[in-house]
Short mmCIF file of the C-alpha atoms (twelve columns), coordinates in Angstrom:
data_MODEL
# 
_entry.id   MODEL 
# 
loop_
_atom_site.group_PDB 
_atom_site.id 
_atom_site.type_symbol 
_atom_site.label_atom_id 
_atom_site.label_alt_id 
_atom_site.label_comp_id 
_atom_site.label_asym_id 
_atom_site.label_seq_id 
_atom_site.Cartn_x 
_atom_site.Cartn_y 
_atom_site.Cartn_z 
_atom_site.pdbx_PDB_model_num 
ATOM 1   C CA . THR A 1   2.843   -16.362 -19.708 1 
ATOM 2   C CA . ALA A 2   4.506   -18.288 -16.928 1 
ATOM 3   C CA . LEU A 3   2.410   -16.389 -14.376 1 
ATOM 4   C CA . GLN A 4   -0.818  -17.431 -16.054 1 
ATOM 5   C CA . GLU A 5   0.424   -21.030 -16.152 1 
ATOM 6   C CA . ALA A 6   1.213   -20.835 -12.426 1 
ATOM 7   C CA . LEU A 7   -2.312  -19.601 -11.797 1 
ATOM 8   C CA . LEU A 8   -3.824  -22.456 -13.829 1 
ATOM 9   C CA . ILE A 9   -1.723  -25.051 -12.010 1 
ATOM 10  C CA . SER A 10  -2.668  -23.585 -8.625  1 
ATOM 11  C CA . GLN A 11  -6.339  -23.628 -9.605  1 
ATOM 12  C CA . ALA A 12  -6.109  -27.251 -10.793 1 
ATOM 13  C CA . ASN A 13  -4.553  -28.227 -7.454  1 
ATOM 14  C CA . ASP A 14  -7.024  -26.120 -5.440  1 
ATOM 15  C CA . ASP A 15  -4.018  -24.284 -3.983  1 
ATOM 16  C CA . ARG A 16  -5.518  -21.022 -2.731  1 
ATOM 17  C CA . GLN A 17  -2.207  -19.586 -1.542  1 
ATOM 18  C CA . GLY A 18  -0.609  -20.372 -4.890  1 
ATOM 19  C CA . GLN A 19  -3.546  -18.782 -6.686  1 
ATOM 20  C CA . ALA A 20  -3.330  -15.643 -4.558  1 
ATOM 21  C CA . SER A 21  0.429   -15.394 -5.184  1 
ATOM 22  C CA . ALA A 22  0.005   -15.833 -8.937  1 
ATOM 23  C CA . LEU A 23  -2.783  -13.243 -9.027  1 
ATOM 24  C CA . ASN A 24  -0.671  -10.810 -7.015  1 
ATOM 25  C CA . ASN A 25  2.241   -11.283 -9.411  1 
ATOM 26  C CA . LEU A 26  -0.055  -10.809 -12.412 1 
ATOM 27  C CA . SER A 27  -1.265  -7.572  -10.825 1 
ATOM 28  C CA . LEU A 28  2.303   -6.299  -10.460 1 
ATOM 29  C CA . LEU A 29  2.959   -7.037  -14.126 1 
ATOM 30  C CA . ALA A 30  -0.286  -5.319  -15.179 1 
ATOM 31  C CA . THR A 31  0.507   -2.284  -12.994 1 
ATOM 32  C CA . ASN A 32  3.984   -1.997  -14.508 1 
ATOM 33  C CA . LEU A 33  2.353   -2.041  -17.947 1 
ATOM 34  C CA . GLY A 34  -0.034  0.722   -16.872 1 
ATOM 35  C CA . ASP A 35  -3.100  -1.547  -16.910 1 
ATOM 36  C CA . PHE A 36  -4.442  -0.496  -13.518 1 
ATOM 37  C CA . VAL A 37  -7.912  -1.945  -14.124 1 
ATOM 38  C CA . SER A 38  -6.622  -5.470  -14.743 1 
ATOM 39  C CA . ALA A 39  -4.175  -5.146  -11.867 1 
ATOM 40  C CA . ARG A 40  -6.967  -4.181  -9.507  1 
ATOM 41  C CA . ARG A 41  -9.118  -7.077  -10.737 1 
ATOM 42  C CA . TYR A 42  -6.283  -9.556  -10.057 1 
ATOM 43  C CA . LEU A 43  -5.698  -8.087  -6.601  1 
ATOM 44  C CA . MET A 44  -9.387  -8.231  -5.690  1 
ATOM 45  C CA . GLN A 45  -9.491  -11.906 -6.725  1 
ATOM 46  C CA . ALA A 46  -6.410  -12.605 -4.616  1 
ATOM 47  C CA . LEU A 47  -7.964  -10.733 -1.688  1 
ATOM 48  C CA . THR A 48  -11.081 -12.901 -1.895  1 
ATOM 49  C CA . LEU A 49  -8.872  -16.002 -1.694  1 
ATOM 50  C CA . ALA A 50  -6.891  -14.600 1.243   1 
ATOM 51  C CA . ARG A 51  -10.088 -13.777 3.113   1 
ATOM 52  C CA . SER A 52  -11.505 -17.254 2.528   1 
ATOM 53  C CA . SER A 53  -8.384  -18.813 4.025   1 
ATOM 54  C CA . GLY A 54  -8.192  -16.334 6.930   1 
ATOM 55  C CA . ASP A 55  -4.668  -15.244 5.959   1 
ATOM 56  C CA . GLU A 56  -4.519  -11.799 7.596   1 
ATOM 57  C CA . GLU A 57  -0.896  -11.124 6.620   1 
ATOM 58  C CA . ARG A 58  -1.707  -11.741 2.954   1 
ATOM 59  C CA . GLN A 59  -4.872  -9.641  3.252   1 
ATOM 60  C CA . ALA A 60  -2.832  -6.753  4.672   1 
ATOM 61  C CA . ARG A 61  -0.263  -7.078  1.853   1 
ATOM 62  C CA . LEU A 62  -3.004  -7.185  -0.788  1 
ATOM 63  C CA . HIS A 63  -4.709  -4.111  0.658   1 
ATOM 64  C CA . TYR A 64  -1.309  -2.384  0.543   1 
ATOM 65  C CA . ASN A 65  -0.860  -3.456  -3.079  1 
ATOM 66  C CA . LEU A 66  -4.370  -2.217  -3.892  1 
ATOM 67  C CA . ALA A 67  -3.480  1.122   -2.284  1 
ATOM 68  C CA . TRP A 68  -0.266  1.310   -4.303  1 
ATOM 69  C CA . ASN A 69  -2.186  0.438   -7.485  1 
ATOM 70  C CA . ALA A 70  -4.806  3.114   -6.771  1 
ATOM 71  C CA . LYS A 71  -2.040  5.628   -5.996  1 
ATOM 72  C CA . GLN A 72  -0.394  4.904   -9.355  1 
ATOM 73  C CA . ALA A 73  -3.783  5.401   -11.041 1 
ATOM 74  C CA . GLU A 74  -4.246  8.631   -9.039  1 
ATOM 75  C CA . SER A 75  -7.426  7.253   -7.518  1 
ATOM 76  C CA . TRP A 76  -6.719  8.953   -4.205  1 
ATOM 77  C CA . ASP A 77  -9.871  8.006   -2.279  1 
ATOM 78  C CA . ASP A 78  -9.382  4.333   -3.116  1 
ATOM 79  C CA . ALA A 79  -5.686  4.542   -2.260  1 
ATOM 80  C CA . PHE A 80  -6.537  6.035   1.126   1 
ATOM 81  C CA . ASP A 81  -9.268  3.465   1.855   1 
ATOM 82  C CA . PHE A 82  -7.142  0.451   0.928   1 
ATOM 83  C CA . ALA A 83  -4.163  1.797   2.874   1 
ATOM 84  C CA . LYS A 84  -6.328  2.322   5.972   1 
ATOM 85  C CA . GLN A 85  -7.499  -1.295  5.752   1 
ATOM 86  C CA . SER A 86  -3.923  -2.469  5.368   1 
ATOM 87  C CA . LEU A 87  -2.861  -0.369  8.352   1 
ATOM 88  C CA . ALA A 88  -5.601  -1.826  10.552  1 
ATOM 89  C CA . LEU A 89  -4.597  -5.386  9.635   1 
ATOM 90  C CA . TYR A 90  -0.873  -4.805  10.148  1 
ATOM 91  C CA . ARG A 91  -1.576  -3.244  13.529  1 
ATOM 92  C CA . PHE A 92  -3.826  -6.173  14.448  1 
ATOM 93  C CA . ILE A 93  -1.157  -8.753  13.616  1 
ATOM 94  C CA . GLY A 94  1.657   -6.606  15.040  1 
ATOM 95  C CA . ASN A 95  3.822   -6.205  11.932  1 
ATOM 96  C CA . LYS A 96  5.502   -2.881  12.751  1 
ATOM 97  C CA . ARG A 97  7.780   -2.753  9.709   1 
ATOM 98  C CA . GLU A 98  4.871   -3.064  7.265   1 
ATOM 99  C CA . GLU A 99  2.721   -0.756  9.393   1 
ATOM 100 C CA . ASN A 100 5.448   1.828   8.965   1 
ATOM 101 C CA . LYS A 101 5.377   1.520   5.158   1 
ATOM 102 C CA . VAL A 102 1.608   1.956   5.124   1 
ATOM 103 C CA . LEU A 103 1.820   5.070   7.321   1 
ATOM 104 C CA . ARG A 104 4.237   6.560   4.800   1 
ATOM 105 C CA . VAL A 105 1.839   5.804   1.917   1 
ATOM 106 C CA . LEU A 106 -1.046  7.361   3.850   1 
ATOM 107 C CA . GLY A 107 1.075   10.474  4.310   1 
ATOM 108 C CA . GLU A 108 1.885   10.593  0.599   1 
ATOM 109 C CA . VAL A 109 -1.771  10.175  -0.388  1 
ATOM 110 C CA . ALA A 110 -2.887  12.866  2.065   1 
ATOM 111 C CA . MET A 111 -0.187  15.193  0.719   1 
ATOM 112 C CA . GLU A 112 -1.326  14.606  -2.879  1 
ATOM 113 C CA . ASN A 113 -4.817  15.650  -1.808  1 
ATOM 114 C CA . GLY A 114 -3.611  18.839  -0.122  1 
ATOM 115 C CA . ARG A 115 -4.462  17.455  3.327   1 
ATOM 116 C CA . PHE A 116 -1.208  18.689  4.788   1 
ATOM 117 C CA . GLU A 117 -2.067  18.323  8.487   1 
ATOM 118 C CA . ALA A 118 -3.153  14.704  7.984   1 
ATOM 119 C CA . ALA A 119 -0.038  14.049  5.905   1 
ATOM 120 C CA . PHE A 120 2.194   15.465  8.621   1 
ATOM 121 C CA . ASP A 121 0.419   13.319  11.230  1 
ATOM 122 C CA . TYR A 122 0.977   10.117  9.224   1 
ATOM 123 C CA . PHE A 123 4.599   11.045  8.533   1 
ATOM 124 C CA . GLN A 124 5.172   11.783  12.223  1 
ATOM 125 C CA . GLN A 125 3.681   8.408   13.199  1 
ATOM 126 C CA . SER A 126 5.945   6.746   10.636  1 
ATOM 127 C CA . LEU A 127 9.011   8.617   11.862  1 
ATOM 128 C CA . ASP A 128 8.249   7.666   15.476  1 
ATOM 129 C CA . LEU A 129 7.765   4.034   14.485  1 
ATOM 130 C CA . SER A 130 10.962  4.078   12.389  1 
ATOM 131 C CA . GLN A 131 12.897  5.158   15.464  1 
ATOM 132 C CA . GLN A 132 11.109  2.621   17.679  1 
ATOM 133 C CA . ILE A 133 11.980  -0.329  15.422  1 
ATOM 134 C CA . GLY A 134 15.406  0.975   14.383  1 
ATOM 135 C CA . ASP A 135 14.556  1.361   10.700  1 
ATOM 136 C CA . LEU A 136 16.975  4.123   9.723   1 
ATOM 137 C CA . ALA A 137 16.335  3.843   5.983   1 
ATOM 138 C CA . SER A 138 12.596  4.275   6.426   1 
ATOM 139 C CA . GLY A 139 13.194  7.188   8.765   1 
ATOM 140 C CA . GLN A 140 15.248  8.885   6.050   1 
ATOM 141 C CA . LEU A 141 12.441  8.356   3.507   1 
ATOM 142 C CA . VAL A 142 9.989   9.959   5.921   1 
ATOM 143 C CA . ARG A 143 12.275  12.940  6.508   1 
ATOM 144 C CA . GLU A 144 12.485  13.430  2.726   1 
ATOM 145 C CA . ALA A 145 8.687   13.214  2.479   1 
ATOM 146 C CA . VAL A 146 8.322   15.827  5.222   1 
ATOM 147 C CA . GLU A 147 10.648  18.122  3.256   1 
ATOM 148 C CA . LYS A 148 8.374   17.725  0.199   1 
ATOM 149 C CA . LEU A 149 5.355   18.358  2.396   1 
ATOM 150 C CA . THR A 150 6.900   21.555  3.757   1 
ATOM 151 C CA . GLU A 151 7.679   22.705  0.204   1 
ATOM 152 C CA . ALA A 152 4.089   21.961  -0.883  1 
ATOM 153 C CA . GLN A 153 2.691   23.869  2.094   1 
ATOM 154 C CA . ASN A 154 4.951   26.841  1.381   1 
ATOM 155 C CA . LYS A 155 3.991   26.816  -2.289  1 
ATOM 156 C CA . LYS A 156 0.288   26.708  -1.446  1 
ATOM 157 C CA . GLY A 157 0.781   29.561  1.020   1 
ATOM 158 C CA . ARG A 158 2.347   31.723  -1.712  1 
ATOM 159 C CA . GLU A 159 -0.541  31.101  -4.148  1 
# 
């Protein structure tokens, strides 16, 4: 494929950023095809390259993508761990918009695991940050997630 060719060209030119980008794109393709194992392998290779170059923004994005991949595979502990690493990096570099997205994912993962108090806490942090940075669309997504959380709590309470 063109993505594999891009990876080969980047490798031949010792272009670590190009390699990481190609690997990330290959992971997205693999995830969309339901091949979560290959996707994770590509992402881990890209993460190794990002770490070796000290690219913290790319590392944060790759941890986020690993969390998303694990979430799709319903590997909740991995999703939580990768998202926490992404959150720490985004907070370190000060990227509030991406931090907000990660908080929302952490809330979703906690909700899937029945950890409703933790989910609410992450959603509240995301809602507060949405208001702080003026991200109305993200705030609406969080409000919808809180509605789902409330429904899940009510359902569990009736069981």
